[in-house]
Amino acid sequence: QGNASASAGKTKAASCAGCHGEDGNSTMPAFPKLAGQHQTYLVKQLQAFKSGARLAPMMAPLAAGLDEQTIQELANYYAGNKISTNPAPKLPANDDDDAPAKTPEQEKAELDALITKGSDLYRNGNISREVSACVACHGPYAEGNKPASFPSLHSQHADYLIKSLTDFKTGARSNNRENMMHMIATKMTDEDIKAVAYYISTM
Ligand code: HEM
Ligand code: HEM
């Protein structure tokens, strides 16, 4: 890591900017923000895309062309940037045409309830369904755990968090089929996933 410079990473990151944003703060919610993520976690994911251990059709062809030095440089670059905070969350548009339109007050109440549920799950887990508390590994501010390479999650896009948790649950995020996130996500309902993702995106 020591000799893999972040400035070399910055130049090479030009080919990633279209999806992840110039500094790793993607604006499109399906593409994860990389800014401020732990260097070792980024390296591990890029190696997993390259080896095929983490299946991701968009990342695989790109990662295949990265040598070890470039992986380290890219990871150093993104890890050194600051993650941007998200705008206030909105509930997804109601696609049921027959449902009565919600007033702004109803929308706000629904969103507040969702985020409160997410915060409770994040901090306390769910004893009856044996969902571990996220705070134990991802930290009180969802800053992750650098020495352990537990990823930072705060200010990540809610849509990407929902996709990741759903992929852990189904096993589609395949390098984690047998690991802790798979075990945890299989105990979560879709509503749990949505609630915790919305909460984390506001941190
Ligand atoms: C995920 C790096 C280019 C689309 C990721 C992740 C990393 C990464 C480290 C995992 C993030 C995490 O687990 O939190 C890079 C680098 C690139 C690059 C270094 C340039 C060499 C691109 C491009 C696209 C793209 C050009 C769009 C065509 C995605 C998507 C995911 C992802 C969709 C999420 C995959 C999933 O859902 O599992 N990228 N990326 N990336 N990237 Fe890239
Ligand atoms: C990864 C959420 C609990 C350890 C992740 C990711 C998310 C997440 C969204 C993917 C991040 C990304 O793609 O950028 C949660 C939530 C939890 C929870 C919502 C509580 C319900 C835990 C616990 C542990 C843990 C309790 C430790 C025992 C990890 C590890 C990874 C990870 C090691 C990285 C996996 C990899 O290398 O791909 N978590 N997590 N998480 N989490 Fe959790």
mmCIF file of N, CA and C in Angstrom, residues 37-154:
data_model
loop_
_atom_site.group_PDB
_atom_site.id
_atom_site.type_symbol
_atom_site.label_atom_id
_atom_site.label_comp_id
_atom_site.label_asym_id
_atom_site.label_seq_id
_atom_site.Cartn_x
_atom_site.Cartn_y
_atom_site.Cartn_z
ATOM 1 N N GLN A 37 -14.335 5.328 1.713
ATOM 2 C CA GLN A 37 -14.426 3.903 2.089
ATOM 3 C C GLN A 37 -13.039 3.410 2.509
ATOM 4 N N HIS A 38 -12.989 2.403 3.373
ATOM 5 C CA HIS A 38 -11.694 1.894 3.839
ATOM 6 C C HIS A 38 -10.904 1.277 2.683
ATOM 7 N N GLN A 39 -9.633 1.620 2.628
ATOM 8 C CA GLN A 39 -8.770 1.184 1.533
ATOM 9 C C GLN A 39 -8.768 -0.336 1.387
ATOM 10 N N THR A 40 -8.636 -1.033 2.503
ATOM 11 C CA THR A 40 -8.530 -2.500 2.439
ATOM 12 C C THR A 40 -9.830 -3.152 1.955
ATOM 13 N N TYR A 41 -10.962 -2.529 2.316
ATOM 14 C CA TYR A 41 -12.250 -3.052 1.841
ATOM 15 C C TYR A 41 -12.365 -2.861 0.320
ATOM 16 N N LEU A 42 -11.964 -1.683 -0.170
ATOM 17 C CA LEU A 42 -12.024 -1.422 -1.616
ATOM 18 C C LEU A 42 -11.136 -2.411 -2.373
ATOM 19 N N VAL A 43 -9.937 -2.650 -1.844
ATOM 20 C CA VAL A 43 -9.017 -3.607 -2.487
ATOM 21 C C VAL A 43 -9.670 -4.982 -2.545
ATOM 22 N N LYS A 44 -10.239 -5.387 -1.412
ATOM 23 C CA LYS A 44 -10.848 -6.716 -1.347
ATOM 24 C C LYS A 44 -11.978 -6.863 -2.379
ATOM 25 N N GLN A 45 -12.791 -5.816 -2.533
ATOM 26 C CA GLN A 45 -13.903 -5.903 -3.487
ATOM 27 C C GLN A 45 -13.393 -5.939 -4.924
ATOM 28 N N LEU A 46 -12.379 -5.123 -5.224
ATOM 29 C CA LEU A 46 -11.851 -5.117 -6.600
ATOM 30 C C LEU A 46 -11.220 -6.469 -6.930
ATOM 31 N N GLN A 47 -10.523 -7.049 -5.969
ATOM 32 C CA GLN A 47 -9.953 -8.391 -6.195
ATOM 33 C C GLN A 47 -11.068 -9.422 -6.387
ATOM 34 N N ALA A 48 -12.154 -9.246 -5.642
ATOM 35 C CA ALA A 48 -13.269 -10.201 -5.752
ATOM 36 C C ALA A 48 -13.998 -10.063 -7.101
ATOM 37 N N PHE A 49 -14.113 -8.824 -7.615
ATOM 38 C CA PHE A 49 -14.706 -8.648 -8.958
ATOM 39 C C PHE A 49 -13.789 -9.300 -9.999
ATOM 40 N N LYS A 50 -12.483 -9.104 -9.808
ATOM 41 C CA LYS A 50 -11.506 -9.619 -10.766
ATOM 42 C C LYS A 50 -11.512 -11.147 -10.808
ATOM 43 N N SER A 51 -11.553 -11.758 -9.642
ATOM 44 C CA SER A 51 -11.512 -13.226 -9.585
ATOM 45 C C SER A 51 -12.868 -13.850 -9.901
ATOM 46 N N GLY A 52 -13.915 -13.002 -9.884
ATOM 47 C CA GLY A 52 -15.262 -13.525 -10.096
ATOM 48 C C GLY A 52 -15.920 -13.978 -8.805
ATOM 49 N N ALA A 53 -15.219 -13.804 -7.667
ATOM 50 C CA ALA A 53 -15.809 -14.216 -6.385
ATOM 51 C C ALA A 53 -17.018 -13.356 -6.031
ATOM 52 N N ARG A 54 -17.012 -12.092 -6.435
ATOM 53 C CA ARG A 54 -18.215 -11.247 -6.309
ATOM 54 C C ARG A 54 -18.701 -10.962 -7.715
ATOM 55 N N LEU A 55 -19.863 -11.494 -8.019
ATOM 56 C CA LEU A 55 -20.391 -11.355 -9.370
ATOM 57 C C LEU A 55 -21.053 -10.002 -9.541
ATOM 58 N N ALA A 56 -20.599 -9.226 -10.507
ATOM 59 C CA ALA A 56 -21.218 -7.943 -10.829
ATOM 60 C C ALA A 56 -20.898 -7.667 -12.290
ATOM 61 N N PRO A 57 -21.911 -7.810 -13.160
ATOM 62 C CA PRO A 57 -21.676 -7.729 -14.604
ATOM 63 C C PRO A 57 -21.017 -6.427 -15.056
ATOM 64 N N MET A 58 -21.329 -5.305 -14.383
ATOM 65 C CA MET A 58 -20.715 -4.038 -14.814
ATOM 66 C C MET A 58 -19.273 -3.932 -14.368
ATOM 67 N N MET A 59 -18.957 -4.477 -13.204
ATOM 68 C CA MET A 59 -17.608 -4.337 -12.663
ATOM 69 C C MET A 59 -16.631 -5.379 -13.200
ATOM 70 N N ALA A 60 -17.123 -6.556 -13.518
ATOM 71 C CA ALA A 60 -16.226 -7.662 -13.879
ATOM 72 C C ALA A 60 -15.258 -7.321 -15.020
ATOM 73 N N PRO A 61 -15.751 -6.825 -16.163
ATOM 74 C CA PRO A 61 -14.816 -6.564 -17.268
ATOM 75 C C PRO A 61 -13.800 -5.475 -16.934
ATOM 76 N N LEU A 62 -14.204 -4.514 -16.099
ATOM 77 C CA LEU A 62 -13.281 -3.442 -15.726
ATOM 78 C C LEU A 62 -12.211 -3.966 -14.784
ATOM 79 N N ALA A 63 -12.647 -4.723 -13.784
ATOM 80 C CA ALA A 63 -11.708 -5.219 -12.771
ATOM 81 C C ALA A 63 -10.724 -6.208 -13.381
ATOM 82 N N ALA A 64 -11.181 -6.925 -14.409
ATOM 83 C CA ALA A 64 -10.317 -7.920 -15.056
ATOM 84 C C ALA A 64 -9.037 -7.289 -15.577
ATOM 85 N N GLY A 65 -9.126 -6.017 -15.979
ATOM 86 C CA GLY A 65 -7.973 -5.340 -16.560
ATOM 87 C C GLY A 65 -7.091 -4.616 -15.556
ATOM 88 N N LEU A 66 -7.396 -4.714 -14.265
ATOM 89 C CA LEU A 66 -6.617 -3.973 -13.257
ATOM 90 C C LEU A 66 -5.530 -4.861 -12.650
ATOM 91 N N ASP A 67 -4.270 -4.378 -12.685
ATOM 92 C CA ASP A 67 -3.226 -5.146 -11.981
ATOM 93 C C ASP A 67 -3.220 -4.735 -10.511
ATOM 94 N N GLU A 68 -2.439 -5.471 -9.718
ATOM 95 C CA GLU A 68 -2.453 -5.280 -8.260
ATOM 96 C C GLU A 68 -2.066 -3.844 -7.871
ATOM 97 N N GLN A 69 -1.052 -3.317 -8.539
ATOM 98 C CA GLN A 69 -0.591 -1.942 -8.255
ATOM 99 C C GLN A 69 -1.719 -0.934 -8.493
ATOM 100 N N THR A 70 -2.428 -1.090 -9.613
ATOM 101 C CA THR A 70 -3.524 -0.172 -9.952
ATOM 102 C C THR A 70 -4.672 -0.295 -8.943
ATOM 103 N N ILE A 71 -4.966 -1.505 -8.529
ATOM 104 C CA ILE A 71 -6.010 -1.717 -7.523
ATOM 105 C C ILE A 71 -5.665 -0.948 -6.241
ATOM 106 N N GLN A 72 -4.420 -1.056 -5.814
ATOM 107 C CA GLN A 72 -3.986 -0.354 -4.602
ATOM 108 C C GLN A 72 -4.085 1.161 -4.782
ATOM 109 N N GLU A 73 -3.673 1.654 -5.947
ATOM 110 C CA GLU A 73 -3.692 3.095 -6.199
ATOM 111 C C GLU A 73 -5.119 3.642 -6.234
ATOM 112 N N LEU A 74 -6.004 2.921 -6.919
ATOM 113 C CA LEU A 74 -7.405 3.359 -6.994
ATOM 114 C C LEU A 74 -8.021 3.383 -5.593
ATOM 115 N N ALA A 75 -7.739 2.331 -4.821
ATOM 116 C CA ALA A 75 -8.300 2.238 -3.470
ATOM 117 C C ALA A 75 -7.757 3.355 -2.580
ATOM 118 N N ASN A 76 -6.468 3.675 -2.728
ATOM 119 C CA ASN A 76 -5.889 4.787 -1.952
ATOM 120 C C ASN A 76 -6.557 6.105 -2.311
ATOM 121 N N TYR A 77 -6.791 6.286 -3.602
ATOM 122 C CA TYR A 77 -7.408 7.542 -4.047
ATOM 123 C C TYR A 77 -8.796 7.719 -3.432
ATOM 124 N N TYR A 78 -9.657 6.708 -3.611
ATOM 125 C CA TYR A 78 -11.029 6.850 -3.098
ATOM 126 C C TYR A 78 -11.065 6.932 -1.573
ATOM 127 N N ALA A 79 -10.223 6.143 -0.925
ATOM 128 C CA ALA A 79 -10.234 6.131 0.546
ATOM 129 C C ALA A 79 -9.860 7.502 1.111
ATOM 130 N N GLY A 80 -9.066 8.252 0.366
ATOM 131 C CA GLY A 80 -8.629 9.564 0.841
ATOM 132 C C GLY A 80 -9.640 10.682 0.599
ATOM 133 N N ASN A 81 -10.712 10.408 -0.123
ATOM 134 C CA ASN A 81 -11.725 11.438 -0.389
ATOM 135 C C ASN A 81 -12.803 11.412 0.697
ATOM 136 N N LYS A 82 -13.618 12.454 0.700
ATOM 137 C CA LYS A 82 -14.651 12.563 1.722
ATOM 138 C C LYS A 82 -16.001 12.216 1.097
ATOM 139 N N ILE A 83 -16.770 11.390 1.783
ATOM 140 C CA ILE A 83 -18.096 11.036 1.251
ATOM 141 C C ILE A 83 -19.042 12.228 1.422
ATOM 142 N N SER A 84 -19.899 12.418 0.425
ATOM 143 C CA SER A 84 -20.873 13.522 0.495
ATOM 144 C C SER A 84 -22.131 13.042 1.211
ATOM 145 N N THR A 85 -22.797 13.959 1.900
ATOM 146 C CA THR A 85 -24.056 13.569 2.539
ATOM 147 C C THR A 85 -25.166 13.564 1.484
ATOM 148 N N ASN A 86 -26.222 12.840 1.770
ATOM 149 C CA ASN A 86 -27.335 12.724 0.814
ATOM 150 C C ASN A 86 -28.375 13.808 1.049
ATOM 151 N N PRO A 87 -29.124 14.176 0.004
ATOM 152 C CA PRO A 87 -30.281 15.043 0.244
ATOM 153 C C PRO A 87 -31.319 14.299 1.095
ATOM 154 N N ALA A 88 -32.250 15.018 1.668
ATOM 155 C CA ALA A 88 -33.284 14.385 2.505
ATOM 156 C C ALA A 88 -33.966 13.260 1.726
ATOM 157 N N PRO A 89 -34.161 12.095 2.363
ATOM 158 C CA PRO A 89 -34.749 10.969 1.618
ATOM 159 C C PRO A 89 -36.210 11.220 1.251
ATOM 160 N N LYS A 90 -36.623 10.555 0.189
ATOM 161 C CA LYS A 90 -38.033 10.608 -0.236
ATOM 162 C C LYS A 90 -38.529 9.183 -0.345
ATOM 163 N N LEU A 91 -39.813 8.979 -0.056
ATOM 164 C CA LEU A 91 -40.399 7.658 -0.281
ATOM 165 C C LEU A 91 -40.476 7.430 -1.783
ATOM 166 N N PRO A 92 -40.298 6.177 -2.236
ATOM 167 C CA PRO A 92 -40.425 5.937 -3.674
ATOM 168 C C PRO A 92 -41.841 6.279 -4.143
ATOM 169 N N ALA A 93 -41.953 6.727 -5.388
ATOM 170 C CA ALA A 93 -43.262 7.082 -5.937
ATOM 171 C C ALA A 93 -44.177 5.864 -5.877
ATOM 172 N N ASN A 94 -45.439 6.118 -5.581
ATOM 173 C CA ASN A 94 -46.402 5.023 -5.494
ATOM 174 C C ASN A 94 -46.777 4.564 -6.903
ATOM 175 N N ASP A 95 -46.471 3.291 -7.219
ATOM 176 C CA ASP A 95 -46.778 2.847 -8.586
ATOM 177 C C ASP A 95 -48.143 2.164 -8.687
ATOM 178 N N ASP A 96 -48.866 2.168 -7.565
ATOM 179 C CA ASP A 96 -50.228 1.641 -7.590
ATOM 180 C C ASP A 96 -51.182 2.797 -7.927
ATOM 181 N N ASP A 97 -51.681 2.798 -9.181
ATOM 182 C CA ASP A 97 -52.494 3.918 -9.660
ATOM 183 C C ASP A 97 -53.789 4.114 -8.874
ATOM 184 N N ASP A 98 -54.290 3.023 -8.293
ATOM 185 C CA ASP A 98 -55.572 3.112 -7.590
ATOM 186 C C ASP A 98 -55.428 3.611 -6.154
ATOM 187 N N ALA A 99 -54.194 3.612 -5.654
ATOM 188 C CA ALA A 99 -54.006 4.033 -4.267
ATOM 189 C C ALA A 99 -54.255 5.533 -4.143
ATOM 190 N N PRO A 100 -54.929 5.931 -3.056
ATOM 191 C CA PRO A 100 -55.164 7.372 -2.894
ATOM 192 C C PRO A 100 -53.840 8.104 -2.704
ATOM 193 N N ALA A 101 -53.729 9.306 -3.287
ATOM 194 C CA ALA A 101 -52.489 10.085 -3.161
ATOM 195 C C ALA A 101 -52.267 10.441 -1.692
ATOM 196 N N LYS A 102 -51.003 10.411 -1.287
ATOM 197 C CA LYS A 102 -50.691 10.754 0.103
ATOM 198 C C LYS A 102 -50.465 12.254 0.227
ATOM 199 N N THR A 103 -50.897 12.792 1.350
ATOM 200 C CA THR A 103 -50.600 14.198 1.616
ATOM 201 C C THR A 103 -49.137 14.294 2.039
ATOM 202 N N PRO A 104 -48.521 15.484 1.930
ATOM 203 C CA PRO A 104 -47.139 15.642 2.387
ATOM 204 C C PRO A 104 -46.975 15.223 3.856
ATOM 205 N N GLU A 105 -48.008 15.485 4.672
ATOM 206 C CA GLU A 105 -47.937 15.113 6.094
ATOM 207 C C GLU A 105 -47.887 13.593 6.244
ATOM 208 N N GLN A 106 -48.715 12.897 5.459
ATOM 209 C CA GLN A 106 -48.715 11.421 5.522
ATOM 210 C C GLN A 106 -47.362 10.868 5.067
ATOM 211 N N GLU A 107 -46.826 11.459 4.003
ATOM 212 C CA GLU A 107 -45.518 11.022 3.496
ATOM 213 C C GLU A 107 -44.455 11.180 4.570
ATOM 214 N N LYS A 108 -44.466 12.332 5.229
ATOM 215 C CA LYS A 108 -43.458 12.616 6.249
ATOM 216 C C LYS A 108 -43.595 11.637 7.420
ATOM 217 N N ALA A 109 -44.831 11.381 7.838
ATOM 218 C CA ALA A 109 -45.057 10.465 8.960
ATOM 219 C C ALA A 109 -44.561 9.059 8.602
ATOM 220 N N GLU A 110 -44.822 8.652 7.372
ATOM 221 C CA GLU A 110 -44.417 7.322 6.926
ATOM 222 C C GLU A 110 -42.885 7.190 6.879
ATOM 223 N N LEU A 111 -42.263 8.235 6.370
ATOM 224 C CA LEU A 111 -40.807 8.264 6.284
ATOM 225 C C LEU A 111 -40.178 8.277 7.675
ATOM 226 N N ASP A 112 -40.718 9.093 8.561
ATOM 227 C CA ASP A 112 -40.199 9.155 9.942
ATOM 228 C C ASP A 112 -40.309 7.787 10.612
ATOM 229 N N ALA A 113 -41.445 7.121 10.412
ATOM 230 C CA ALA A 113 -41.649 5.798 11.034
ATOM 231 C C ALA A 113 -40.640 4.794 10.488
ATOM 232 N N LEU A 114 -40.394 4.874 9.187
ATOM 233 C CA LEU A 114 -39.450 3.950 8.539
ATOM 234 C C LEU A 114 -38.036 4.160 9.102
ATOM 235 N N ILE A 115 -37.640 5.421 9.223
ATOM 236 C CA ILE A 115 -36.283 5.736 9.681
ATOM 237 C C ILE A 115 -36.116 5.391 11.168
ATOM 238 N N THR A 116 -37.157 5.584 11.954
ATOM 239 C CA THR A 116 -37.104 5.202 13.374
ATOM 240 C C THR A 116 -36.948 3.686 13.491
ATOM 241 N N LYS A 117 -37.686 2.962 12.687
ATOM 242 C CA LYS A 117 -37.569 1.501 12.685
ATOM 243 C C LYS A 117 -36.153 1.084 12.270
ATOM 244 N N GLY A 118 -35.616 1.752 11.262
ATOM 245 C CA GLY A 118 -34.271 1.444 10.783
ATOM 246 C C GLY A 118 -33.214 1.721 11.841
ATOM 247 N N SER A 119 -33.368 2.824 12.554
ATOM 248 C CA SER A 119 -32.420 3.205 13.598
ATOM 249 C C SER A 119 -32.451 2.179 14.734
ATOM 250 N N ASP A 120 -33.641 1.733 15.088
ATOM 251 C CA ASP A 120 -33.783 0.729 16.150
ATOM 252 C C ASP A 120 -33.112 -0.585 15.733
ATOM 253 N N LEU A 121 -33.343 -0.990 14.509
ATOM 254 C CA LEU A 121 -32.744 -2.231 14.014
ATOM 255 C C LEU A 121 -31.220 -2.105 13.958
ATOM 256 N N TYR A 122 -30.747 -0.961 13.484
ATOM 257 C CA TYR A 122 -29.302 -0.739 13.373
ATOM 258 C C TYR A 122 -28.630 -0.862 14.736
ATOM 259 N N ARG A 123 -29.236 -0.232 15.732
ATOM 260 C CA ARG A 123 -28.613 -0.209 17.063
ATOM 261 C C ARG A 123 -28.862 -1.449 17.900
ATOM 262 N N ASN A 124 -30.069 -2.001 17.804
ATOM 263 C CA ASN A 124 -30.458 -3.087 18.720
ATOM 264 C C ASN A 124 -30.624 -4.435 18.044
ATOM 265 N N GLY A 125 -30.618 -4.481 16.748
ATOM 266 C CA GLY A 125 -30.936 -5.731 16.071
ATOM 267 C C GLY A 125 -32.380 -6.103 16.356
ATOM 268 N N ASN A 126 -32.699 -7.366 16.158
ATOM 269 C CA ASN A 126 -34.054 -7.835 16.451
ATOM 270 C C ASN A 126 -33.921 -9.174 17.172
ATOM 271 N N ILE A 127 -34.201 -9.142 18.466
ATOM 272 C CA ILE A 127 -33.958 -10.331 19.297
ATOM 273 C C ILE A 127 -34.823 -11.501 18.856
ATOM 274 N N SER A 128 -36.114 -11.251 18.600
ATOM 275 C CA SER A 128 -36.992 -12.387 18.311
ATOM 276 C C SER A 128 -36.627 -13.053 16.978
ATOM 277 N N ARG A 129 -36.151 -12.266 16.026
ATOM 278 C CA ARG A 129 -35.754 -12.867 14.745
ATOM 279 C C ARG A 129 -34.246 -13.094 14.640
ATOM 280 N N GLU A 130 -33.543 -12.859 15.756
ATOM 281 C CA GLU A 130 -32.089 -13.101 15.825
ATOM 282 C C GLU A 130 -31.294 -12.346 14.766
ATOM 283 N N VAL A 131 -31.700 -11.095 14.507
ATOM 284 C CA VAL A 131 -30.908 -10.236 13.623
ATOM 285 C C VAL A 131 -29.878 -9.513 14.495
ATOM 286 N N SER A 132 -28.597 -9.661 14.167
ATOM 287 C CA SER A 132 -27.541 -9.001 14.942
ATOM 288 C C SER A 132 -27.637 -7.485 14.786
ATOM 289 N N ALA A 133 -27.194 -6.780 15.804
ATOM 290 C CA ALA A 133 -27.151 -5.316 15.717
ATOM 291 C C ALA A 133 -26.017 -4.903 14.785
ATOM 292 N N CYS A 134 -26.339 -4.060 13.819
ATOM 293 C CA CYS A 134 -25.346 -3.623 12.825
ATOM 294 C C CYS A 134 -24.225 -2.828 13.488
ATOM 295 N N VAL A 135 -24.604 -2.089 14.546
ATOM 296 C CA VAL A 135 -23.666 -1.206 15.238
ATOM 297 C C VAL A 135 -22.431 -1.971 15.726
ATOM 298 N N ALA A 136 -22.593 -3.232 16.030
ATOM 299 C CA ALA A 136 -21.489 -4.032 16.575
ATOM 300 C C ALA A 136 -20.308 -4.083 15.605
ATOM 301 N N CYS A 137 -20.602 -4.180 14.337
ATOM 302 C CA CYS A 137 -19.517 -4.262 13.351
ATOM 303 C C CYS A 137 -19.331 -2.960 12.574
ATOM 304 N N HIS A 138 -20.437 -2.283 12.274
ATOM 305 C CA HIS A 138 -20.336 -1.097 11.402
ATOM 306 C C HIS A 138 -20.207 0.208 12.187
ATOM 307 N N GLY A 139 -20.295 0.131 13.524
ATOM 308 C CA GLY A 139 -19.980 1.291 14.359
ATOM 309 C C GLY A 139 -21.129 2.247 14.585
ATOM 310 N N PRO A 140 -21.012 3.084 15.635
ATOM 311 C CA PRO A 140 -22.101 3.984 16.029
ATOM 312 C C PRO A 140 -22.456 5.025 14.973
ATOM 313 N N TYR A 141 -21.503 5.399 14.128
ATOM 314 C CA TYR A 141 -21.790 6.372 13.064
ATOM 315 C C TYR A 141 -21.771 5.687 11.698
ATOM 316 N N ALA A 142 -21.852 4.361 11.696
ATOM 317 C CA ALA A 142 -21.757 3.564 10.465
ATOM 318 C C ALA A 142 -20.469 3.864 9.715
ATOM 319 N N GLU A 143 -19.426 4.126 10.501
ATOM 320 C CA GLU A 143 -18.112 4.434 9.931
ATOM 321 C C GLU A 143 -17.325 3.159 9.641
ATOM 322 N N GLY A 144 -17.900 2.008 9.983
ATOM 323 C CA GLY A 144 -17.214 0.739 9.738
ATOM 324 C C GLY A 144 -16.096 0.518 10.742
ATOM 325 N N ASN A 145 -15.234 -0.417 10.419
ATOM 326 C CA ASN A 145 -14.116 -0.742 11.308
ATOM 327 C C ASN A 145 -12.907 -0.950 10.409
ATOM 328 N N LYS A 146 -12.027 0.030 10.428
ATOM 329 C CA LYS A 146 -10.905 0.049 9.499
ATOM 330 C C LYS A 146 -9.983 -1.160 9.663
ATOM 331 N N PRO A 147 -9.470 -1.447 10.880
ATOM 332 C CA PRO A 147 -8.564 -2.595 11.014
ATOM 333 C C PRO A 147 -9.213 -3.907 10.570
ATOM 334 N N ALA A 148 -10.521 -4.038 10.799
ATOM 335 C CA ALA A 148 -11.200 -5.288 10.458
ATOM 336 C C ALA A 148 -11.727 -5.292 9.022
ATOM 337 N N SER A 149 -11.550 -4.173 8.285
ATOM 338 C CA SER A 149 -12.097 -4.044 6.931
ATOM 339 C C SER A 149 -13.613 -4.179 6.871
ATOM 340 N N PHE A 150 -14.307 -3.829 7.945
ATOM 341 C CA PHE A 150 -15.773 -3.774 7.873
ATOM 342 C C PHE A 150 -16.110 -2.444 7.198
ATOM 343 N N PRO A 151 -16.888 -2.478 6.131
ATOM 344 C CA PRO A 151 -17.081 -1.250 5.363
ATOM 345 C C PRO A 151 -17.818 -0.156 6.112
ATOM 346 N N SER A 152 -17.460 1.071 5.765
ATOM 347 C CA SER A 152 -18.228 2.234 6.173
ATOM 348 C C SER A 152 -19.530 2.217 5.372
ATOM 349 N N LEU A 153 -20.622 2.596 5.988
ATOM 350 C CA LEU A 153 -21.920 2.570 5.300
ATOM 351 C C LEU A 153 -22.596 3.937 5.265
ATOM 352 N N HIS A 154 -22.217 4.837 6.159
ATOM 353 C CA HIS A 154 -22.977 6.093 6.312
ATOM 354 C C HIS A 154 -22.961 6.914 5.022
#
